[in-house]
Short mmCIF file of C-alpha atoms and ligand atoms in Angstrom, two decimals:
data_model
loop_
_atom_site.label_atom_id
_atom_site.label_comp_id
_atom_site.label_asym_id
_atom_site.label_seq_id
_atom_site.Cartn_x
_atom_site.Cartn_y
_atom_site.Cartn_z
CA UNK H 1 -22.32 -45.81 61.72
CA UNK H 2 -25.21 -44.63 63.95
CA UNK H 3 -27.01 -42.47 61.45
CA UNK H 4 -29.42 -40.52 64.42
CA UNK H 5 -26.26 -39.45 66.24
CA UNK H 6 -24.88 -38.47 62.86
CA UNK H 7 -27.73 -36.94 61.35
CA UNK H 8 -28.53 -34.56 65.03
CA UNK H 9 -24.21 -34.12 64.77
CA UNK H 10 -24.41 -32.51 61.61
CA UNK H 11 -27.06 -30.12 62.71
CA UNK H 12 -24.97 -28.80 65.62
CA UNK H 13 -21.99 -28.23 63.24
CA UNK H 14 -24.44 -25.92 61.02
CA UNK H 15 -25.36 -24.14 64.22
CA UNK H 16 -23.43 -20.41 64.46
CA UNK H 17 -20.01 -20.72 64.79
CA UNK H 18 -20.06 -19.78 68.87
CA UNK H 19 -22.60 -22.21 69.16
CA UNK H 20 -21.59 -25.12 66.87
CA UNK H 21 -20.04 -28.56 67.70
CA UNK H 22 -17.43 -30.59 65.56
CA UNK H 23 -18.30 -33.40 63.27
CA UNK H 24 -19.55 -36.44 64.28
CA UNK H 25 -16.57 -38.99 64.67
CA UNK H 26 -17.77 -41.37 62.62
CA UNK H 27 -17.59 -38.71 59.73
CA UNK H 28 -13.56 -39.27 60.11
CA UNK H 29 -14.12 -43.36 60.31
CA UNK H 30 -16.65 -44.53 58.42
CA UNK H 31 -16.17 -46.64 54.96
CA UNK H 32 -19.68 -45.27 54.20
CA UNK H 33 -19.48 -41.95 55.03
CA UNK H 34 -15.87 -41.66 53.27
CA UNK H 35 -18.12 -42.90 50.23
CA UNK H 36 -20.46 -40.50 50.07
CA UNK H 37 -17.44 -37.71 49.89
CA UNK H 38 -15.87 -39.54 47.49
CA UNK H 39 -19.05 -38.75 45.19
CA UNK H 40 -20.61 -35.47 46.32
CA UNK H 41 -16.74 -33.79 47.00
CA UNK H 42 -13.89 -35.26 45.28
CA UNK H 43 -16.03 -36.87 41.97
CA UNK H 44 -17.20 -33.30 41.44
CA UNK H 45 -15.30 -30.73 42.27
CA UNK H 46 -11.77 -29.47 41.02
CA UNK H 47 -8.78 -31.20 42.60
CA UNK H 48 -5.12 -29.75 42.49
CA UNK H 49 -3.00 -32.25 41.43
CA UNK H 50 0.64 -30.00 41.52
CA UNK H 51 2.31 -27.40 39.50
CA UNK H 52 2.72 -26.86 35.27
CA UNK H 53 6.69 -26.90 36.28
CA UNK H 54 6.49 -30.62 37.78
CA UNK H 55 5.60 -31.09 34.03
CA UNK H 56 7.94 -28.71 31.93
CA UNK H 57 8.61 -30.68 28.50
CA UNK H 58 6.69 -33.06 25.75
CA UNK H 59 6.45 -36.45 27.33
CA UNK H 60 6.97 -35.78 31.33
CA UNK H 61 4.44 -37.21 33.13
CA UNK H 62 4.17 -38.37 37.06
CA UNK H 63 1.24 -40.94 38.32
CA UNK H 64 -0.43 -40.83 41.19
CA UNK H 65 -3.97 -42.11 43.17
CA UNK H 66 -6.54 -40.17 44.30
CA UNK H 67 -10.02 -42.04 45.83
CA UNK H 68 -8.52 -45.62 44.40
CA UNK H 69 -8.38 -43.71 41.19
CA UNK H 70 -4.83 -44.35 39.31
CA UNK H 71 -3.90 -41.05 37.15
CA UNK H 72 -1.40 -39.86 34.99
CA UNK H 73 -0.49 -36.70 33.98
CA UNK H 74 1.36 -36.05 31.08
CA UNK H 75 2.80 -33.57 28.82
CA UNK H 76 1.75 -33.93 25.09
CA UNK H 77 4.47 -32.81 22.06
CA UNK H 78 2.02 -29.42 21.61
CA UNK H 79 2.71 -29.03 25.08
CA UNK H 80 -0.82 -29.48 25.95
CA UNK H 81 -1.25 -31.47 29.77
CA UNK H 82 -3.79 -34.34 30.00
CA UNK H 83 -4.84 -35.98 32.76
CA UNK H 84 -5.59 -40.10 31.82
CA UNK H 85 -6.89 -42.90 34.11
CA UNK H 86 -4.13 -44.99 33.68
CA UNK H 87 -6.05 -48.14 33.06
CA UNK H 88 -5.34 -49.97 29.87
CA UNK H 89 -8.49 -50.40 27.57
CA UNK H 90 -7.37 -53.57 26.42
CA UNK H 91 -7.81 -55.70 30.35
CA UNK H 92 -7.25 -52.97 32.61
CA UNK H 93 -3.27 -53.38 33.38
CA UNK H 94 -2.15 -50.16 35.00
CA UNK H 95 -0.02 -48.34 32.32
CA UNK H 96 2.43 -46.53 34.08
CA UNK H 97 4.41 -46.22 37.71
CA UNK H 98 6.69 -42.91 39.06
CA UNK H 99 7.32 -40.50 36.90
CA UNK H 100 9.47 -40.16 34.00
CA UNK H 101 9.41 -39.22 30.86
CA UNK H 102 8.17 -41.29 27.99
CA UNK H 103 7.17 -40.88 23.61
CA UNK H 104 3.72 -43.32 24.03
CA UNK H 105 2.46 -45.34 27.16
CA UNK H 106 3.56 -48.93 26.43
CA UNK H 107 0.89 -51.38 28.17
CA UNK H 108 3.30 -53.80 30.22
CA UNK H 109 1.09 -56.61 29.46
CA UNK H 110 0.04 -56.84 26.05
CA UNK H 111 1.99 -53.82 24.53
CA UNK H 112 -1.00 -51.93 23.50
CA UNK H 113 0.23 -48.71 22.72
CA UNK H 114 -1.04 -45.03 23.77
CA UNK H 115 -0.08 -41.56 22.48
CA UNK H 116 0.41 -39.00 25.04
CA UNK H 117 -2.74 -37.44 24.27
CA UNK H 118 -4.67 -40.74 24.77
CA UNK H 119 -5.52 -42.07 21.80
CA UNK H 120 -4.98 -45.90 20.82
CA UNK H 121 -1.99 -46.22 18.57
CA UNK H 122 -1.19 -49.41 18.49
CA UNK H 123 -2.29 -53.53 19.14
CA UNK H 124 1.37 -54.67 18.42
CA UNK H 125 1.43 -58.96 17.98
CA UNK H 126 3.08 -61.31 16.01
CA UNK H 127 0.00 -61.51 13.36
CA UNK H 128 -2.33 -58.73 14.09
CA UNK H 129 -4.10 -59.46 17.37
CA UNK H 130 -7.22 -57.50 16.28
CA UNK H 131 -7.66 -58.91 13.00
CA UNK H 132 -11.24 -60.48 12.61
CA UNK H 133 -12.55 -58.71 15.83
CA UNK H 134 -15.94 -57.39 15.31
CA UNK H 135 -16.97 -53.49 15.95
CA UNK H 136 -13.44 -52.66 17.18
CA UNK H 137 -12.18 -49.52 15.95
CA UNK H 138 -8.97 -48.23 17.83
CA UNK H 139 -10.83 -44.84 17.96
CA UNK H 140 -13.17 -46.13 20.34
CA UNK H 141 -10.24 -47.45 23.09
CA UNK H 142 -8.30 -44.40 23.85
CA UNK H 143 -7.62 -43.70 27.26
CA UNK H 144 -10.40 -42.25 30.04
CA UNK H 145 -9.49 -38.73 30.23
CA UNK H 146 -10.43 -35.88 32.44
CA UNK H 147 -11.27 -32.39 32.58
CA UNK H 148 -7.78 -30.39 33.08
CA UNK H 149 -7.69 -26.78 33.85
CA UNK H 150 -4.45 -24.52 35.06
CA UNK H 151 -4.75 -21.24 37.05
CA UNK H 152 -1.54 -19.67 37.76
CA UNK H 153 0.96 -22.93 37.12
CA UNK H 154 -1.69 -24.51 39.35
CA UNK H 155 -3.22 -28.04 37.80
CA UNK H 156 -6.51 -28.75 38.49
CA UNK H 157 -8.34 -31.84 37.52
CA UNK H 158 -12.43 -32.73 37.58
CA UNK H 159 -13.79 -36.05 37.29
CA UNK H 160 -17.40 -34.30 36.44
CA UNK H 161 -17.78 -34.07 32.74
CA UNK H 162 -19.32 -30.72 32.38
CA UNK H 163 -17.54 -29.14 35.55
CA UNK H 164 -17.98 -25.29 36.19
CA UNK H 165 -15.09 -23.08 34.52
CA UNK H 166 -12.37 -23.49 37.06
CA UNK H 167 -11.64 -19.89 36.98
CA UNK H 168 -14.99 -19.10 37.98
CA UNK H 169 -15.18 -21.50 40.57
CA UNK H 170 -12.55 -19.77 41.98
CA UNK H 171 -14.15 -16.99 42.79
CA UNK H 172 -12.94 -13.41 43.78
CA UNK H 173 -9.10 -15.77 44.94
CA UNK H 174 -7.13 -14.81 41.99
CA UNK H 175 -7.71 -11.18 42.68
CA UNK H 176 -7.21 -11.69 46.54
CA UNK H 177 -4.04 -13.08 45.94
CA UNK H 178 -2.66 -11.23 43.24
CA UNK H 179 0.17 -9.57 44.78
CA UNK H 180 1.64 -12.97 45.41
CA UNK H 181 2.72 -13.52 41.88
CA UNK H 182 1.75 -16.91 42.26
CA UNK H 183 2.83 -17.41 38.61
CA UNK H 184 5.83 -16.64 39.21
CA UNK H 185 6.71 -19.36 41.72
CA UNK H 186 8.62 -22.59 41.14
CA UNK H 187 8.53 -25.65 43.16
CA UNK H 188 12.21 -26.60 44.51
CA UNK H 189 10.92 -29.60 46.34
CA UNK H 190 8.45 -32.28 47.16
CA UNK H 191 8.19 -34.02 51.06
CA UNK H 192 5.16 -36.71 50.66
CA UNK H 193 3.64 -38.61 53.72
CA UNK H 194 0.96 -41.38 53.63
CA UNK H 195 -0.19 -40.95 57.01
CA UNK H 196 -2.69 -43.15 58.66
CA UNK H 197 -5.62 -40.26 59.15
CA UNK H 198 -9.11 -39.35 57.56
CA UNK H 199 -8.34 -36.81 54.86
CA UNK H 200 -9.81 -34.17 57.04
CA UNK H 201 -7.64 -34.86 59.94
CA UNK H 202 -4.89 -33.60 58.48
CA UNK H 203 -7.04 -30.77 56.39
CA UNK H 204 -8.50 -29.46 59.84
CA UNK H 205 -4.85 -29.52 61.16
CA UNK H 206 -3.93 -27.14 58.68
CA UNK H 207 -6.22 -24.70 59.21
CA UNK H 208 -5.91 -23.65 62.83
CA UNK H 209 -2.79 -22.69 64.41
CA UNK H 210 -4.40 -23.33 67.72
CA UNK H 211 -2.35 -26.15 68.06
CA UNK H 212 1.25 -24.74 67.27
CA UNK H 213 1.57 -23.49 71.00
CA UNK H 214 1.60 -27.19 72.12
CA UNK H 215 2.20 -29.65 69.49
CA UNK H 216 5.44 -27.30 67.75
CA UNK H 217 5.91 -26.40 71.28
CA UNK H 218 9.79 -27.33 70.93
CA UNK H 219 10.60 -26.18 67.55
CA UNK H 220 8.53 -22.97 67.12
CA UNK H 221 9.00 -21.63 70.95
CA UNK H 222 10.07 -18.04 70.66
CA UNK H 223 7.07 -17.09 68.06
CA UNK H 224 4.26 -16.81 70.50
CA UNK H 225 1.16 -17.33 67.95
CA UNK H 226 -0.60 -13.94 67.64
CA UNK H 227 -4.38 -14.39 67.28
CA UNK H 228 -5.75 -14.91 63.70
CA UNK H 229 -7.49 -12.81 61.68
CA UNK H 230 -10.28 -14.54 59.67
CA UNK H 231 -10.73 -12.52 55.78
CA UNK H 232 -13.81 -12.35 53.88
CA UNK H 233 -14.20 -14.71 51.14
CA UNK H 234 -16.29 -14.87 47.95
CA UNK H 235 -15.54 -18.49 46.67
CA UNK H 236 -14.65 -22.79 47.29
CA UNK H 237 -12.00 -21.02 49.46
CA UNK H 238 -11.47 -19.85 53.61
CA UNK H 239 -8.94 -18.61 55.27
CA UNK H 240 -6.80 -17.40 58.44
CA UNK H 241 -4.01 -14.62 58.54
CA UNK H 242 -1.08 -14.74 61.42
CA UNK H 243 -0.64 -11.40 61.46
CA UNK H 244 2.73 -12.20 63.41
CA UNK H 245 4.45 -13.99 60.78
CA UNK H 246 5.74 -17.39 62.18
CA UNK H 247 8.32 -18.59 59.28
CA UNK H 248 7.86 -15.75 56.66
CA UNK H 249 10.50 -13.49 57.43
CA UNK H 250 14.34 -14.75 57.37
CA UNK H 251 15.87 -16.33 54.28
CA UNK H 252 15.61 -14.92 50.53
CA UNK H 253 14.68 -11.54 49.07
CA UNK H 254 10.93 -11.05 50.06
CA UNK H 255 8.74 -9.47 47.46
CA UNK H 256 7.83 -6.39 46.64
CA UNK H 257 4.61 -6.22 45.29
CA UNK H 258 2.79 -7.12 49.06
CA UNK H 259 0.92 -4.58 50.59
CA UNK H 260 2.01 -4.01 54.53
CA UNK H 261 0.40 -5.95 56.14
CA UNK H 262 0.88 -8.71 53.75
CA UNK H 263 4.34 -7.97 54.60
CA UNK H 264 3.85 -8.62 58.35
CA UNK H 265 2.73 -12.23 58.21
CA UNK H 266 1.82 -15.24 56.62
CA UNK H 267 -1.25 -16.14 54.76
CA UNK H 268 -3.13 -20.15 55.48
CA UNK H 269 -6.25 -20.69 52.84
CA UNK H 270 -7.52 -23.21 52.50
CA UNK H 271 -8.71 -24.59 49.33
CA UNK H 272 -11.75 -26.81 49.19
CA UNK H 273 -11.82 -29.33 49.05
CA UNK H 274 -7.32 -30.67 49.06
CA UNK H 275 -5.69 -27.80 48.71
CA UNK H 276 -3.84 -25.45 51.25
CA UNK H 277 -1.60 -22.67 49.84
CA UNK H 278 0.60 -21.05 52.57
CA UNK H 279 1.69 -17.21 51.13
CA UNK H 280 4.69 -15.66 52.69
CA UNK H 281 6.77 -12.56 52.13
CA UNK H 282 9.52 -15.12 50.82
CA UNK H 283 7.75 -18.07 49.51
CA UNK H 284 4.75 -19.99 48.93
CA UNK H 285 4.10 -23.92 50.48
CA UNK H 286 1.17 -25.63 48.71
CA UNK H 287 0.00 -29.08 50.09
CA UNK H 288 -2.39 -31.09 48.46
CA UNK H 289 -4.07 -33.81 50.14
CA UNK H 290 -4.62 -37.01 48.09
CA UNK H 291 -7.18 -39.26 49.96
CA UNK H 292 -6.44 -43.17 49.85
CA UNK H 293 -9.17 -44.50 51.77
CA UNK H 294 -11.44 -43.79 55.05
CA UNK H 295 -8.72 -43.76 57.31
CA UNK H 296 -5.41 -42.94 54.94
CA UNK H 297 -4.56 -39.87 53.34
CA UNK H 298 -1.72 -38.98 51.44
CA UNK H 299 -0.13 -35.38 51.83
CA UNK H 300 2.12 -33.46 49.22
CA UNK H 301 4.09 -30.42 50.57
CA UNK H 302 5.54 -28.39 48.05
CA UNK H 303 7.84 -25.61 48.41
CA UNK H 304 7.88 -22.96 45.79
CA UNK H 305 10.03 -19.97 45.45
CA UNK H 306 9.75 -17.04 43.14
CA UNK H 307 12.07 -17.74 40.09
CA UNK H 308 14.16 -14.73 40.76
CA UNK H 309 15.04 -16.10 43.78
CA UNK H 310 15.63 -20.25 42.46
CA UNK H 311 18.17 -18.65 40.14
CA UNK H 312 20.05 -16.72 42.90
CA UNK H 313 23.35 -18.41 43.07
CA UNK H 314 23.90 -19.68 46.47
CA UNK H 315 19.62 -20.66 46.63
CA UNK H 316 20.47 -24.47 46.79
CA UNK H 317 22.73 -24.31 49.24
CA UNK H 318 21.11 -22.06 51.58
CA UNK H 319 18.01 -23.28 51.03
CA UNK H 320 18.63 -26.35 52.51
CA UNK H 321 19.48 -25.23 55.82
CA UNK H 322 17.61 -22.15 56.04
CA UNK H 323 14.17 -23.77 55.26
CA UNK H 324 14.03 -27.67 54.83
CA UNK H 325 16.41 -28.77 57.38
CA UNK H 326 14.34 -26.33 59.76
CA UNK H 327 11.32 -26.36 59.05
CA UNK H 328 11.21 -30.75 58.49
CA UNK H 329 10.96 -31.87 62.34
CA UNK H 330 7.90 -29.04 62.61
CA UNK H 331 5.99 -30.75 59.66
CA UNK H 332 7.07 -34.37 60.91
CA UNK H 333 5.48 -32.87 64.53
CA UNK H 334 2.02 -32.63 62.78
CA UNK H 335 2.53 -35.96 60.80
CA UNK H 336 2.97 -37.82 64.33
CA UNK H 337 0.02 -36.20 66.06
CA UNK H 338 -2.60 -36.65 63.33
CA UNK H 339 -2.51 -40.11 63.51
CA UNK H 340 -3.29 -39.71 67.30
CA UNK H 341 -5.94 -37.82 66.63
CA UNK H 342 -7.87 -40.67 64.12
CA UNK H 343 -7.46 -43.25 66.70
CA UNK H 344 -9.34 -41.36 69.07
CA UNK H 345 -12.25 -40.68 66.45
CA UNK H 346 -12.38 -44.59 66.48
CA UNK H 347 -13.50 -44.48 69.78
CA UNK H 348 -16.94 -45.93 70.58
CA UNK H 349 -17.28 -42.94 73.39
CA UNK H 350 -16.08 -40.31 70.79
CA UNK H 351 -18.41 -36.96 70.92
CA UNK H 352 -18.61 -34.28 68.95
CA UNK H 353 -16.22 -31.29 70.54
CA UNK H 354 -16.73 -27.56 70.34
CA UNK H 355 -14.53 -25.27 68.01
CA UNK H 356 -12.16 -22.76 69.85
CA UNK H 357 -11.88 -19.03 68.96
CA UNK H 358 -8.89 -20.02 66.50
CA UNK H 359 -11.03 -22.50 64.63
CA UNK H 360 -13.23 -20.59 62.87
CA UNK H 361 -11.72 -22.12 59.34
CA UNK H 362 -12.51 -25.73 60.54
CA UNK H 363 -16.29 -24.62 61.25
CA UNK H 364 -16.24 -23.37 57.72
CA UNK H 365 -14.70 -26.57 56.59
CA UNK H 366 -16.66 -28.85 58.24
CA UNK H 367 -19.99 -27.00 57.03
CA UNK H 368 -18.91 -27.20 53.59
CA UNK H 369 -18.52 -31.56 54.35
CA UNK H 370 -22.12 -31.68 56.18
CA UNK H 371 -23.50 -29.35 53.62
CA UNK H 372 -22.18 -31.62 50.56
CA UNK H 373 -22.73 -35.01 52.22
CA UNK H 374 -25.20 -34.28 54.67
CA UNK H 375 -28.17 -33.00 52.27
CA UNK H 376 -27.74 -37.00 50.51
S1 FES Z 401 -4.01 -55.19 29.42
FE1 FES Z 401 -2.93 -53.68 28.36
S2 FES Z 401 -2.34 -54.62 26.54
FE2 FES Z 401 -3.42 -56.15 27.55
FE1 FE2 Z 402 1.19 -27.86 62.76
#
């Protein structure tokens, strides 16, 4: 990485918006750079991990990786959620694949044995394997756990020990989005992509809908994108509203606590730093973007529904065809470009770009990466 071209790049993306330039491309490439987010963005802040319902009873859990990170999450029998590093104390084995559900994490190596809620339980062996080891005290080898905090059936995880109350962090969103009953949604399904992109690639790509005209050219023609309107916001969050809804509008019962114009559209914030919640009249899509490395990233899209409407009779089988089978190809559009788009950030002759009039959200994204990295 040349750091003078990087260091003058991330002055011109601080500049005004009208006057600004995009990131540096060696912001989207570099093993170095990628490090220093790992620590200043996704060590510190919160990180959605998925939904309270994706854990509903004692003993579900699902594992995943975030920043070469191995977690699981995990339901205890008060119905309390953890989030562990699955790494066994004992010589590191990972402790558990997939999801499931499960009464105690079983090492698959040596058998040492975990309750839900972390804590050593057992050092099974034909004589006891412990016996005559000095200073050990199971208390002291429970698992590494994090700081867990839910807002709305969201799950949030910190790896910061003393992180800021995650409701506070959050700033005046709950009350912008209250009329979306957020707690009342369910998630009917998960899509998942590893796709070969920077983290940011794909972030960026959700938060302009510049591109729809040409890359969804095929699949969304006949909803000619209206320009966006950009709201205020007081918190880790920014945002863009298609006033002309693109998606929102056919399908299931739409609700009725949304003002008008809430009713006229659909609603694209974007959560800093993995999260994007999509708010329509009909449903809400969350994605949230687990990074696997410099140049991988692995993206969760999650459809939710409003219970009322999951429990409608016919919901699975319309649901289907009015919304998965239609919208899949549009998604799978934006999973075949990104890629494109990292392999011309590898470039050697790669220069910063200018934002259009639709990408005001990516300025305010890519200030909030040169303002955390950046000032190291
Ligand atoms: S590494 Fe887990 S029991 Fe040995
Ligand atoms: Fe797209």
């Amino acid at each position: 990485m040349k750091n003078d071209a990087v260091h003058s790049g991330l002055s011109d993306v601080t500049r005004p918006f009208s006057n600004a330039s995009t990131l540096p491309s060696p912001c989207f490439t570099s093993p170095e750079w990628y490090q220093k987010e790992v620590e200043k963005i996704f060590l510190k802040e919160w990180i959605c991990v998925g939904r309270e319902e994706q854990a509903p009873k004692a003993g579900d859990f699902f594992r995943f990786d975030i920043v070469n990170e191995p977690l699981v999450l995990v339901r205890d029998r008060s119905g309390k959620l953890h989030a562990h590093i699955a790494v066994c104390r004992h010589r590191a084995a990972l402790l558990a694949q997939g999801k499931g559900n499960c009464r105690t994490f079983v090492c698959p190596y040596h058998s040492w044995t975990y309750a839900l809620s972390g804590e050593l339980i057992a050092t099974p062996g034909a004589t006891d394997p412990m016996a005559g080891i000095d200073n050990f005290d199971r208390k002291d080898y429970g698992l590494v756990s994090l700081r867990l905090e839910t807002w709305r059936g969201f799950i949030f995880i910190s790896f910061d020990e003393k992180p800021q109350p995650l409701l506070e962090w959050l700033g005046d969103l709950p009350d912008q989005v209250k009329n979306y009953k957020i707690e009342e949604m369910r998630v009917d399904r998960q899509f998942e992509w590893d796709i070969d992109c920077n983290w940011k690639v794909y972030y960026e790509n959700s938060a302009e809908n510049y591109h729809t005209a040409t890359v969804h050219y095929r699949n969304l023609k006949g909803s000619t994108p209206a320009p966006s309107q950009f709201p205020e916001s007081k918190g880790p969050y920014t945002s863009f509203f298609l006033p002309k809804a693109i998606s929102a509008l056919e399908g299931f019962p739409t609700l009725t606590s949304l003002t008008d114009a809430q009713m006229s559209g659909t609603w694209f914030i974007l959560v800093q730093p993995n999260l994007q919640l999509i708010l329509t009249p009909t449903y809400m899509v969350f994605r949230h973007f687990l990074p696997l490395g410099p140049e991988r990233v692995k993206v969760v899209h999650n459809w939710c529904f409003p219970k009322s409407t999951v429990d409608l009779p016919d919901f699975s089988e319309r649901v289907e065809g009015e919304y998965y089978t239609r919208y899949k190809p549009v998604i799978q559009e934006d999973v075949d470009m990104t890629p494109l788009v990292q392999q011309g950030h590898r470039s050697r002759f790669a220069r910063p770009g200018r934002f259009a009039k639709e990408e005001v959200v990516l300025h305010h994204i890519e200030n909030y990466v040169a303002g955390k990295v950046g000032a190291s």
